Amino acid sequence: EMTHPSASCVVRDLESLGLVSDLEESFEFDSIRLTPDLSVLLETPSEAQLQGVSGDRNATNDYDGQAGVLWVMRGDREGWLHRAPVKAAGVPEKEVLETDWSRYRPTRVAWRSLGYSFGEYAKGVLQERFLKAVQFLRRGEVVVTDRLHVHTLCVTLDKPHVLVNTKGSKISRYYNTWSSGLSSAKLAKTPEEALRMAWGMAKERRKGKGAGKGKR
């Protein structure tokens, strides 16, 4: 039973919408809304903004295309703890950068000692972490991930990427609802297929860059 007199429910995919709609009489929602993840409202940052943020201590100053494939997989209970299957997929090991952005250097700001209000601190930290995430994704030509917000950020950046499902099928549900028509996003059935697809996309991108340089 709902204790609030006017409660709305917001869901991110059609399957969840169906499940919640079936329970509507029990919960008595004022409204049920289907909407994409709010991270899609983020705007692509400028190069000037990116250059003003320090990145990963292990990364070089040139973030563009350090590897053919950036393999970004979650290590919690939602994910399958997939390691990059370079041998099974037939991809050169040096062309796969396997990491997770949860390991990326966090922002350390003592907001109280610097006299910031919490609102000012939160806004500054969120902006800096967003810019660091953009830098992080530029370390590969193509991204493979099972993280929803890596997907939405890649969409914002028009970054080619391949998705692998989570245990609860969150990725495929969202992809089938909002992203299946995008040329920059693909959904793979297995990690091996994802890596093969991503490596093929990376090689095509490099051919395109090489052809572009030759025309100059």
Coordinates of N, CA and C in Angstrom, one line a residue:
E1 N 0.8 -1.2 0.0 CA 0.0 0.0 0.0 C 0.9 1.2 0.0
M2 N 0.6 2.2 -0.9 CA 1.3 3.4 -1.0 C 1.0 4.4 0.2
T3 N 2.0 4.9 0.8 CA 1.8 5.9 2.0 C 1.7 7.3 1.5
H4 N 2.3 7.6 0.3 CA 2.3 8.9 -0.2 C 1.0 9.1 -1.1
P5 N 0.3 10.2 -1.0 CA -0.9 10.4 -1.8 C -0.8 10.5 -3.3
S6 N 0.5 10.9 -3.7 CA 0.7 11.1 -5.1 C 2.1 10.7 -5.5
A7 N 2.2 9.4 -5.8 CA 3.5 8.8 -6.1 C 3.6 8.4 -7.6
S8 N 4.6 8.8 -8.3 CA 4.8 8.4 -9.7 C 6.0 7.4 -9.8
C9 N 5.9 6.6 -10.8 CA 6.9 5.6 -11.0 C 7.6 5.8 -12.4
V10 N 8.9 5.9 -12.4 CA 9.6 6.1 -13.6 C 10.4 4.8 -14.0
V11 N 10.3 4.3 -15.2 CA 11.0 3.1 -15.6 C 11.8 3.4 -16.9
R12 N 12.9 2.6 -17.1 CA 13.8 2.9 -18.2 C 13.6 2.0 -19.4
D13 N 12.8 1.0 -19.3 CA 12.7 0.1 -20.5 C 11.3 -0.5 -20.5
L14 N 10.9 -1.0 -21.7 CA 9.5 -1.5 -21.9 C 9.2 -2.7 -21.1
E15 N 10.1 -3.6 -20.9 CA 9.8 -4.8 -20.1 C 9.5 -4.4 -18.6
S16 N 10.2 -3.4 -18.1 CA 9.9 -2.9 -16.7 C 8.6 -2.2 -16.7
L17 N 8.3 -1.5 -17.8 CA 7.0 -0.8 -17.9 C 5.9 -1.8 -17.8
G18 N 6.0 -2.9 -18.5 CA 5.0 -3.9 -18.4 C 4.8 -4.5 -17.0
L19 N 6.0 -4.8 -16.4 CA 5.9 -5.4 -15.0 C 5.2 -4.4 -14.0
V20 N 5.6 -3.2 -14.1 CA 5.0 -2.2 -13.2 C 3.5 -1.9 -13.5
S21 N 3.2 -1.9 -14.7 CA 1.8 -1.7 -15.1 C 0.9 -2.8 -14.6
D22 N 1.4 -4.1 -14.5 CA 0.7 -5.2 -14.0 C 0.4 -5.0 -12.5
L23 N 1.3 -4.3 -11.8 CA 1.2 -4.1 -10.4 C 0.5 -2.7 -10.0
E24 N 0.1 -2.0 -11.0 CA -0.4 -0.7 -10.8 C -1.6 -0.6 -9.8
E25 N -2.5 -1.6 -9.8 CA -3.6 -1.6 -8.9 C -3.1 -1.8 -7.5
S26 N -2.1 -2.6 -7.3 CA -1.6 -2.8 -5.9 C -0.9 -1.6 -5.3
F27 N -0.1 -0.9 -6.2 CA 0.6 0.3 -5.7 C -0.1 1.6 -5.8
E28 N -1.1 1.7 -6.7 CA -1.8 2.9 -6.9 C -1.0 4.1 -7.3
F29 N -0.1 3.9 -8.3 CA 0.7 5.0 -8.7 C -0.1 6.1 -9.3
D30 N 0.3 7.4 -9.1 CA -0.4 8.5 -9.7 C -0.1 8.5 -11.2
S31 N 1.1 8.1 -11.6 CA 1.4 7.9 -13.0 C 2.6 7.0 -13.1
I32 N 2.7 6.4 -14.3 CA 3.9 5.5 -14.6 C 4.5 6.1 -15.9
R33 N 5.8 6.4 -15.9 CA 6.4 7.0 -17.0 C 7.6 6.2 -17.5
L34 N 7.7 6.1 -18.9 CA 8.8 5.5 -19.5 C 9.8 6.6 -20.0
T35 N 11.0 6.5 -19.5 CA 12.0 7.5 -19.9 C 13.4 6.9 -20.0
P36 N 14.2 7.4 -20.9 CA 15.6 6.9 -20.9 C 16.3 7.4 -19.7
D37 N 17.5 6.8 -19.4 CA 18.3 7.2 -18.3 C 18.6 8.7 -18.4
L38 N 18.6 9.4 -17.3 CA 18.8 10.9 -17.4 C 20.2 11.3 -17.8
S39 N 21.1 10.3 -17.8 CA 22.5 10.7 -18.2 C 22.6 11.0 -19.7
V40 N 21.5 10.7 -20.5 CA 21.5 11.0 -21.9 C 21.4 12.5 -22.1
L41 N 21.0 13.3 -21.1 CA 20.9 14.7 -21.2 C 22.3 15.4 -21.1
L42 N 23.3 14.7 -20.7 CA 24.6 15.3 -20.7 C 25.1 15.7 -22.1
E43 N 25.8 16.8 -22.1 CA 26.3 17.4 -23.4 C 27.7 17.0 -23.6
T44 N 28.1 16.8 -24.8 CA 29.5 16.5 -25.2 C 30.4 17.7 -24.7
P45 N 31.4 17.4 -23.9 CA 32.3 18.5 -23.5 C 33.2 19.0 -24.6
S46 N 33.7 20.2 -24.5 CA 34.7 20.7 -25.4 C 36.1 20.2 -25.1
E47 N 37.0 20.4 -26.1 CA 38.4 20.0 -25.9 C 39.0 20.8 -24.8
A48 N 38.6 22.1 -24.7 CA 39.2 23.0 -23.7 C 38.8 22.5 -22.3
Q49 N 37.5 22.0 -22.1 CA 37.1 21.5 -20.8 C 37.9 20.2 -20.5
L50 N 38.1 19.4 -21.4 CA 38.8 18.1 -21.2 C 40.3 18.4 -20.8
Q51 N 40.9 19.3 -21.4 CA 42.3 19.6 -21.2 C 42.5 20.2 -19.8
G52 N 41.5 20.7 -19.2 CA 41.6 21.3 -17.8 C 41.5 20.3 -16.7
V53 N 41.3 19.0 -17.0 CA 41.1 18.0 -16.0 C 42.2 17.0 -16.1
S54 N 42.8 16.7 -14.9 CA 43.8 15.6 -14.8 C 43.2 14.3 -14.9
G55 N 43.8 13.4 -15.6 CA 43.2 12.0 -15.8 C 43.9 11.0 -15.0
D56 N 43.8 9.8 -15.5 CA 44.4 8.6 -14.8 C 45.9 8.7 -14.7
R57 N 46.4 8.4 -13.6 CA 47.9 8.5 -13.5 C 48.6 7.5 -14.3
N58 N 48.0 6.5 -14.8 CA 48.6 5.4 -15.6 C 48.4 5.7 -17.1
A59 N 47.6 6.7 -17.4 CA 47.4 7.0 -18.8 C 48.4 8.0 -19.4
T60 N 48.6 8.0 -20.7 CA 49.5 8.9 -21.3 C 48.7 10.2 -21.5
N61 N 49.4 11.3 -22.0 CA 48.8 12.5 -22.2 C 47.9 12.5 -23.4
D62 N 48.1 11.5 -24.3 CA 47.3 11.4 -25.5 C 46.3 10.3 -25.3
Y63 N 45.0 10.7 -25.1 CA 44.0 9.7 -24.7 C 43.4 9.0 -25.9
D64 N 43.6 9.5 -27.1 CA 42.9 9.0 -28.3 C 43.5 7.7 -28.8
G65 N 42.7 6.6 -28.7 CA 43.1 5.3 -29.3 C 44.3 4.7 -28.8
Q66 N 44.5 4.6 -27.5 CA 45.6 3.9 -26.9 C 45.6 2.4 -27.2
A67 N 44.4 1.9 -27.4 CA 44.2 0.5 -27.7 C 43.1 0.4 -28.7
G68 N 43.0 -0.7 -29.4 CA 41.9 -0.9 -30.4 C 40.6 -1.1 -29.7
V69 N 40.6 -1.8 -28.5 CA 39.4 -2.1 -27.8 C 39.6 -1.7 -26.3
L70 N 38.7 -0.9 -25.8 CA 38.7 -0.7 -24.3 C 37.6 -1.6 -23.7
W71 N 38.1 -2.5 -22.9 CA 37.2 -3.5 -22.3 C 36.8 -3.1 -20.9
V72 N 35.6 -2.6 -20.7 CA 35.1 -2.0 -19.4 C 34.0 -2.9 -18.8
M73 N 34.3 -3.7 -17.8 CA 33.3 -4.6 -17.3 C 33.2 -4.4 -15.8
R74 N 32.0 -4.5 -15.3 CA 31.7 -4.3 -13.9 C 32.2 -5.5 -13.1
G75 N 32.6 -5.3 -11.8 CA 33.1 -6.4 -11.0 C 32.2 -6.7 -9.8
D76 N 30.9 -6.2 -9.8 CA 30.0 -6.5 -8.7 C 29.1 -7.6 -9.0
R77 N 28.0 -7.7 -8.2 CA 27.1 -8.9 -8.4 C 26.2 -8.8 -9.6
E78 N 26.1 -7.6 -10.2 CA 25.3 -7.5 -11.4 C 26.0 -8.1 -12.6
G79 N 27.3 -8.0 -12.6 CA 28.1 -8.5 -13.8 C 28.5 -9.9 -13.7
W80 N 29.0 -10.4 -14.8 CA 29.5 -11.8 -14.9 C 31.0 -11.9 -14.6
L81 N 31.6 -10.8 -14.3 CA 33.1 -10.8 -14.1 C 33.8 -11.2 -15.3
H82 N 33.4 -10.8 -16.5 CA 34.0 -11.3 -17.7 C 35.4 -10.7 -17.9
R83 N 36.3 -11.5 -18.2 CA 37.7 -11.1 -18.6 C 37.7 -11.1 -20.2
A84 N 38.5 -10.3 -20.7 CA 38.6 -10.2 -22.2 C 39.1 -11.5 -22.8
P85 N 38.3 -12.2 -23.6 CA 38.7 -13.5 -24.2 C 39.5 -13.3 -25.4
V86 N 40.7 -12.7 -25.3 CA 41.6 -12.3 -26.4 C 41.9 -13.6 -27.3
K87 N 42.3 -14.7 -26.7 CA 42.6 -15.9 -27.4 C 41.5 -16.4 -28.2
A88 N 40.3 -16.6 -27.5 CA 39.1 -17.2 -28.1 C 38.6 -16.3 -29.2
A89 N 38.8 -15.0 -29.1 CA 38.3 -14.1 -30.1 C 39.3 -13.8 -31.2
G90 N 40.5 -14.3 -31.0 CA 41.6 -14.1 -32.0 C 42.0 -12.6 -32.2
V91 N 42.1 -11.9 -31.0 CA 42.4 -10.5 -31.1 C 43.8 -10.3 -30.4
P92 N 44.7 -9.5 -31.0 CA 46.0 -9.3 -30.4 C 45.9 -8.7 -29.0
E93 N 46.6 -9.4 -28.0 CA 46.4 -9.0 -26.6 C 46.8 -7.5 -26.4
K94 N 47.8 -7.0 -27.2 CA 48.2 -5.6 -27.0 C 47.2 -4.6 -27.4
E95 N 46.2 -5.1 -28.2 CA 45.1 -4.2 -28.7 C 43.9 -4.1 -27.8
V96 N 44.0 -4.8 -26.6 CA 42.8 -4.7 -25.7 C 43.3 -4.2 -24.4
L97 N 42.7 -3.1 -23.9 CA 43.0 -2.5 -22.7 C 41.8 -2.8 -21.7
E98 N 42.1 -3.7 -20.8 CA 41.1 -4.2 -19.9 C 41.1 -3.5 -18.5
T99 N 40.0 -2.8 -18.2 CA 40.0 -2.0 -17.0 C 38.5 -1.7 -16.6
D100 N 38.3 -0.9 -15.6 CA 37.0 -0.5 -15.2 C 37.1 0.9 -14.7
W101 N 36.1 1.7 -14.9 CA 36.2 3.1 -14.5 C 36.0 3.3 -13.0
S102 N 35.6 2.2 -12.3 CA 35.6 2.4 -10.9 C 37.0 2.4 -10.3
R103 N 38.0 2.0 -11.1 CA 39.4 2.1 -10.6 C 40.0 3.5 -11.0
Y104 N 39.3 4.2 -11.8 CA 39.8 5.5 -12.2 C 40.0 6.4 -11.0
R105 N 41.0 7.3 -11.0 CA 41.3 8.1 -9.9 C 40.1 8.9 -9.4
P106 N 39.7 8.8 -8.2 CA 38.5 9.5 -7.7 C 38.9 11.0 -7.4
T107 N 37.9 11.8 -7.3 CA 38.2 13.2 -6.9 C 38.3 13.4 -5.4
R108 N 39.3 14.0 -5.0 CA 39.6 14.2 -3.6 C 39.6 15.7 -3.3
V109 N 38.5 16.2 -2.7 CA 38.3 17.6 -2.4 C 37.8 17.7 -1.0
A110 N 38.5 18.4 -0.1 CA 38.0 18.6 1.2 C 37.1 19.9 1.2
W111 N 35.8 19.7 0.9 CA 34.9 20.8 0.6 C 34.7 21.7 1.8
R112 N 34.7 21.1 3.0 CA 34.4 21.9 4.2 C 35.6 22.8 4.5
S113 N 36.8 22.3 4.4 CA 38.0 23.1 4.7 C 38.2 24.2 3.7
L114 N 37.8 24.0 2.5 CA 37.9 25.0 1.4 C 36.8 26.0 1.4
G115 N 35.8 25.8 2.3 CA 34.7 26.8 2.4 C 33.6 26.7 1.3
Y116 N 33.6 25.5 0.6 CA 32.5 25.3 -0.3 C 31.2 24.9 0.4
S117 N 30.1 25.3 -0.2 CA 28.8 24.7 0.3 C 28.8 23.3 -0.3
F118 N 27.9 22.4 0.2 CA 27.8 21.1 -0.3 C 27.4 21.1 -1.8
G119 N 26.4 22.0 -2.1 CA 25.9 22.1 -3.5 C 27.0 22.5 -4.4
E120 N 27.9 23.4 -4.1 CA 29.0 23.8 -4.9 C 30.0 22.7 -5.1
Y121 N 30.3 22.0 -4.0 CA 31.2 20.9 -4.0 C 30.6 19.8 -5.0
A122 N 29.3 19.4 -4.8 CA 28.8 18.3 -5.5 C 28.8 18.7 -7.0
K123 N 28.4 19.9 -7.4 CA 28.4 20.3 -8.8 C 29.8 20.2 -9.4
G124 N 30.8 20.7 -8.6 CA 32.2 20.6 -9.1 C 32.7 19.2 -9.3
V125 N 32.4 18.4 -8.3 CA 32.9 17.0 -8.4 C 32.2 16.2 -9.5
L126 N 30.9 16.4 -9.6 CA 30.2 15.7 -10.7 C 30.7 16.1 -12.1
Q127 N 31.0 17.4 -12.3 CA 31.5 17.9 -13.5 C 32.9 17.3 -13.8
E128 N 33.7 17.3 -12.8 CA 35.1 16.7 -13.0 C 35.1 15.2 -13.3
R129 N 34.2 14.5 -12.6 CA 34.2 13.1 -12.8 C 33.6 12.8 -14.2
F130 N 32.6 13.6 -14.6 CA 32.1 13.4 -16.0 C 33.2 13.6 -17.0
L131 N 34.0 14.6 -16.9 CA 35.1 14.9 -17.8 C 36.1 13.8 -17.8
K132 N 36.4 13.3 -16.6 CA 37.4 12.2 -16.5 C 36.8 10.9 -17.2
A133 N 35.5 10.7 -17.1 CA 34.9 9.6 -17.7 C 35.0 9.7 -19.2
V134 N 34.9 10.9 -19.8 CA 35.0 11.1 -21.2 C 36.5 10.8 -21.6
Q135 N 37.4 11.3 -20.8 CA 38.9 11.0 -21.1 C 39.1 9.5 -21.1
F136 N 38.5 8.9 -20.1 CA 38.7 7.4 -19.9 C 38.3 6.7 -21.1
L137 N 37.1 7.0 -21.7 CA 36.6 6.3 -22.8 C 37.3 6.5 -24.1
R138 N 38.1 7.6 -24.2 CA 38.9 7.9 -25.3 C 40.2 7.1 -25.4
R139 N 40.4 6.2 -24.5 CA 41.6 5.4 -24.5 C 41.5 4.2 -25.4
G140 N 40.3 4.0 -26.0 CA 40.2 2.9 -27.0 C 39.4 3.4 -28.2
E141 N 39.7 2.8 -29.3 CA 39.0 3.1 -30.5 C 37.5 2.7 -30.4
V142 N 37.3 1.5 -29.8 CA 35.9 1.0 -29.6 C 35.8 0.5 -28.2
V143 N 34.7 0.6 -27.6 CA 34.5 0.2 -26.2 C 33.6 -1.1 -26.1
V144 N 33.9 -2.0 -25.2 CA 33.1 -3.1 -24.9 C 32.7 -3.0 -23.4
T145 N 31.4 -3.1 -23.1 CA 31.0 -2.9 -21.7 C 29.7 -3.6 -21.4
D146 N 29.5 -3.8 -20.1 CA 28.3 -4.2 -19.5 C 27.7 -3.2 -18.5
R147 N 28.3 -2.0 -18.6 CA 27.8 -0.9 -17.7 C 26.9 0.0 -18.5
L148 N 25.7 0.2 -17.9 CA 24.7 1.1 -18.6 C 25.2 2.5 -18.8
H149 N 25.8 3.1 -17.8 CA 26.2 4.5 -18.0 C 27.4 4.6 -18.9
V150 N 28.2 3.6 -19.1 CA 29.2 3.6 -20.1 C 28.5 3.7 -21.5
H151 N 27.5 2.9 -21.6 CA 26.7 2.9 -22.8 C 26.1 4.2 -23.1
T152 N 25.4 4.8 -22.1 CA 24.7 6.1 -22.4 C 25.8 7.2 -22.7
L153 N 26.9 7.2 -22.1 CA 27.9 8.2 -22.3 C 28.5 8.0 -23.7
C154 N 28.7 6.7 -24.1 CA 29.2 6.4 -25.5 C 28.2 6.9 -26.5
V155 N 26.9 6.8 -26.2 CA 25.9 7.4 -27.1 C 26.0 8.9 -27.2
T156 N 26.2 9.5 -26.1 CA 26.3 11.0 -26.1 C 27.5 11.4 -26.9
L157 N 28.6 10.6 -26.8 CA 29.9 11.0 -27.5 C 29.9 10.4 -28.9
D158 N 28.9 9.7 -29.3 CA 28.8 9.0 -30.6 C 30.1 8.1 -30.8
K159 N 30.4 7.4 -29.7 CA 31.5 6.5 -29.6 C 31.1 5.1 -29.9
P160 N 31.7 4.4 -30.9 CA 31.3 3.1 -31.2 C 31.6 2.1 -30.1
H161 N 30.6 1.3 -29.8 CA 30.7 0.4 -28.6 C 29.9 -0.8 -28.8
V162 N 30.2 -1.9 -28.1 CA 29.5 -3.2 -28.1 C 29.1 -3.5 -26.7
L163 N 27.9 -3.9 -26.5 CA 27.3 -4.2 -25.2 C 27.3 -5.7 -24.9
V164 N 27.5 -6.0 -23.7 CA 27.4 -7.4 -23.2 C 26.4 -7.3 -22.0
N165 N 25.5 -8.3 -21.9 CA 24.4 -8.3 -21.0 C 24.9 -8.5 -19.5
T166 N 24.1 -8.0 -18.6 CA 24.3 -8.2 -17.2 C 23.5 -9.4 -16.7
K167 N 23.6 -9.8 -15.5 CA 22.8 -11.0 -15.0 C 21.3 -10.8 -15.1
G168 N 20.9 -9.5 -14.8 CA 19.5 -9.3 -14.8 C 19.0 -8.8 -16.2
S169 N 19.8 -8.8 -17.2 CA 19.4 -8.4 -18.6 C 19.1 -6.9 -18.6
K170 N 19.6 -6.1 -17.7 CA 19.4 -4.7 -17.8 C 19.8 -4.1 -19.0
I171 N 21.0 -4.5 -19.5 CA 21.6 -3.9 -20.7 C 20.7 -4.2 -22.0
S172 N 20.3 -5.4 -22.1 CA 19.5 -5.8 -23.3 C 18.1 -5.1 -23.3
R173 N 17.5 -5.0 -22.1 CA 16.2 -4.4 -22.0 C 16.3 -2.9 -22.4
Y174 N 17.4 -2.2 -21.9 CA 17.5 -0.8 -22.2 C 17.8 -0.7 -23.7
Y175 N 18.7 -1.5 -24.2 CA 19.1 -1.4 -25.6 C 18.0 -1.6 -26.6
N176 N 17.2 -2.7 -26.3 CA 16.0 -3.0 -27.1 C 14.9 -1.9 -27.1
T177 N 14.9 -1.1 -26.0 CA 13.9 0.0 -25.9 C 14.4 1.2 -26.5
W178 N 15.7 1.6 -26.4 CA 16.1 2.9 -26.8 C 17.2 2.9 -27.9
S179 N 18.1 1.9 -27.9 CA 19.4 2.0 -28.6 C 19.5 1.2 -29.8
S180 N 18.6 0.3 -30.1 CA 18.8 -0.7 -31.2 C 19.0 -0.1 -32.5
G181 N 18.4 1.1 -32.7 CA 18.5 1.8 -34.0 C 19.8 2.7 -34.2
L182 N 20.6 2.7 -33.2 CA 21.8 3.6 -33.3 C 23.0 2.8 -34.0
S183 N 23.6 3.5 -34.9 CA 24.8 2.9 -35.6 C 26.0 2.7 -34.7
S184 N 26.1 3.5 -33.6 CA 27.3 3.4 -32.8 C 27.2 2.3 -31.7
A185 N 26.0 1.7 -31.5 CA 25.8 0.7 -30.5 C 25.4 -0.6 -31.1
K186 N 26.1 -1.7 -30.6 CA 25.8 -3.1 -31.0 C 25.6 -3.9 -29.7
L187 N 24.8 -4.9 -29.8 CA 24.6 -5.9 -28.7 C 25.1 -7.2 -29.0
A188 N 26.0 -7.8 -28.3 CA 26.6 -9.1 -28.5 C 25.9 -10.2 -27.6
K189 N 25.9 -11.4 -28.1 CA 25.4 -12.5 -27.3 C 26.4 -13.1 -26.3
T190 N 27.7 -13.0 -26.6 CA 28.7 -13.5 -25.8 C 29.9 -12.6 -25.7
P191 N 30.8 -12.7 -24.7 CA 31.9 -11.9 -24.6 C 32.9 -12.0 -25.9
E192 N 33.0 -13.3 -26.3 CA 33.8 -13.5 -27.5 C 33.3 -12.8 -28.7
E193 N 32.0 -12.9 -28.9 CA 31.4 -12.2 -30.1 C 31.6 -10.7 -29.9
A194 N 31.4 -10.2 -28.7 CA 31.6 -8.7 -28.4 C 33.0 -8.3 -28.8
L195 N 34.0 -9.0 -28.4 CA 35.4 -8.6 -28.7 C 35.7 -8.7 -30.1
R196 N 35.2 -9.7 -30.8 CA 35.4 -9.8 -32.3 C 34.8 -8.7 -33.0
M197 N 33.6 -8.4 -32.6 CA 32.9 -7.3 -33.2 C 33.6 -5.9 -33.0
A198 N 34.0 -5.7 -31.8 CA 34.7 -4.5 -31.4 C 36.0 -4.3 -32.2
W199 N 36.8 -5.4 -32.3 CA 38.1 -5.4 -33.0 C 37.9 -5.1 -34.4
G200 N 36.8 -5.7 -35.0 CA 36.5 -5.4 -36.4 C 36.2 -3.9 -36.6
M201 N 35.4 -3.4 -35.7 CA 35.0 -2.0 -35.8 C 36.2 -1.1 -35.6
A202 N 37.1 -1.5 -34.7 CA 38.3 -0.7 -34.5 C 39.2 -0.6 -35.7
K203 N 39.4 -1.8 -36.4 CA 40.2 -1.8 -37.6 C 39.6 -1.0 -38.7
E204 N 38.3 -1.0 -38.8 CA 37.6 -0.1 -39.8 C 37.8 1.3 -39.5
R205 N 37.8 1.7 -38.3 CA 38.0 3.1 -37.9 C 39.4 3.5 -38.2
R206 N 40.4 2.7 -38.0 CA 41.7 3.0 -38.3 C 42.0 3.2 -39.8
K207 N 41.3 2.3 -40.6 CA 41.4 2.4 -42.0 C 40.9 3.8 -42.5
G208 N 39.7 4.2 -41.9 CA 39.1 5.4 -42.2 C 40.0 6.6 -41.9
K209 N 40.6 6.5 -40.7 CA 41.5 7.6 -40.3 C 42.7 7.7 -41.2
G210 N 43.3 6.5 -41.6 CA 44.4 6.5 -42.5 C 44.0 7.0 -43.9
A211 N 42.9 6.7 -44.4 CA 42.4 7.2 -45.7 C 42.2 8.7 -45.6
G212 N 41.7 9.2 -44.5 CA 41.5 10.6 -44.3 C 42.8 11.4 -44.3
K213 N 43.9 10.8 -43.7 CA 45.2 11.5 -43.7 C 45.8 11.5 -45.1
G214 N 45.5 10.5 -45.9 CA 46.1 10.4 -47.2 C 45.5 11.4 -48.2
K215 N 44.3 11.9 -47.9 CA 43.7 12.8 -48.8 C 44.1 14.3 -48.5
R216 N 44.8 14.5 -47.4 CA 45.2 15.9 -47.1 C 46.4 16.3 -47.9

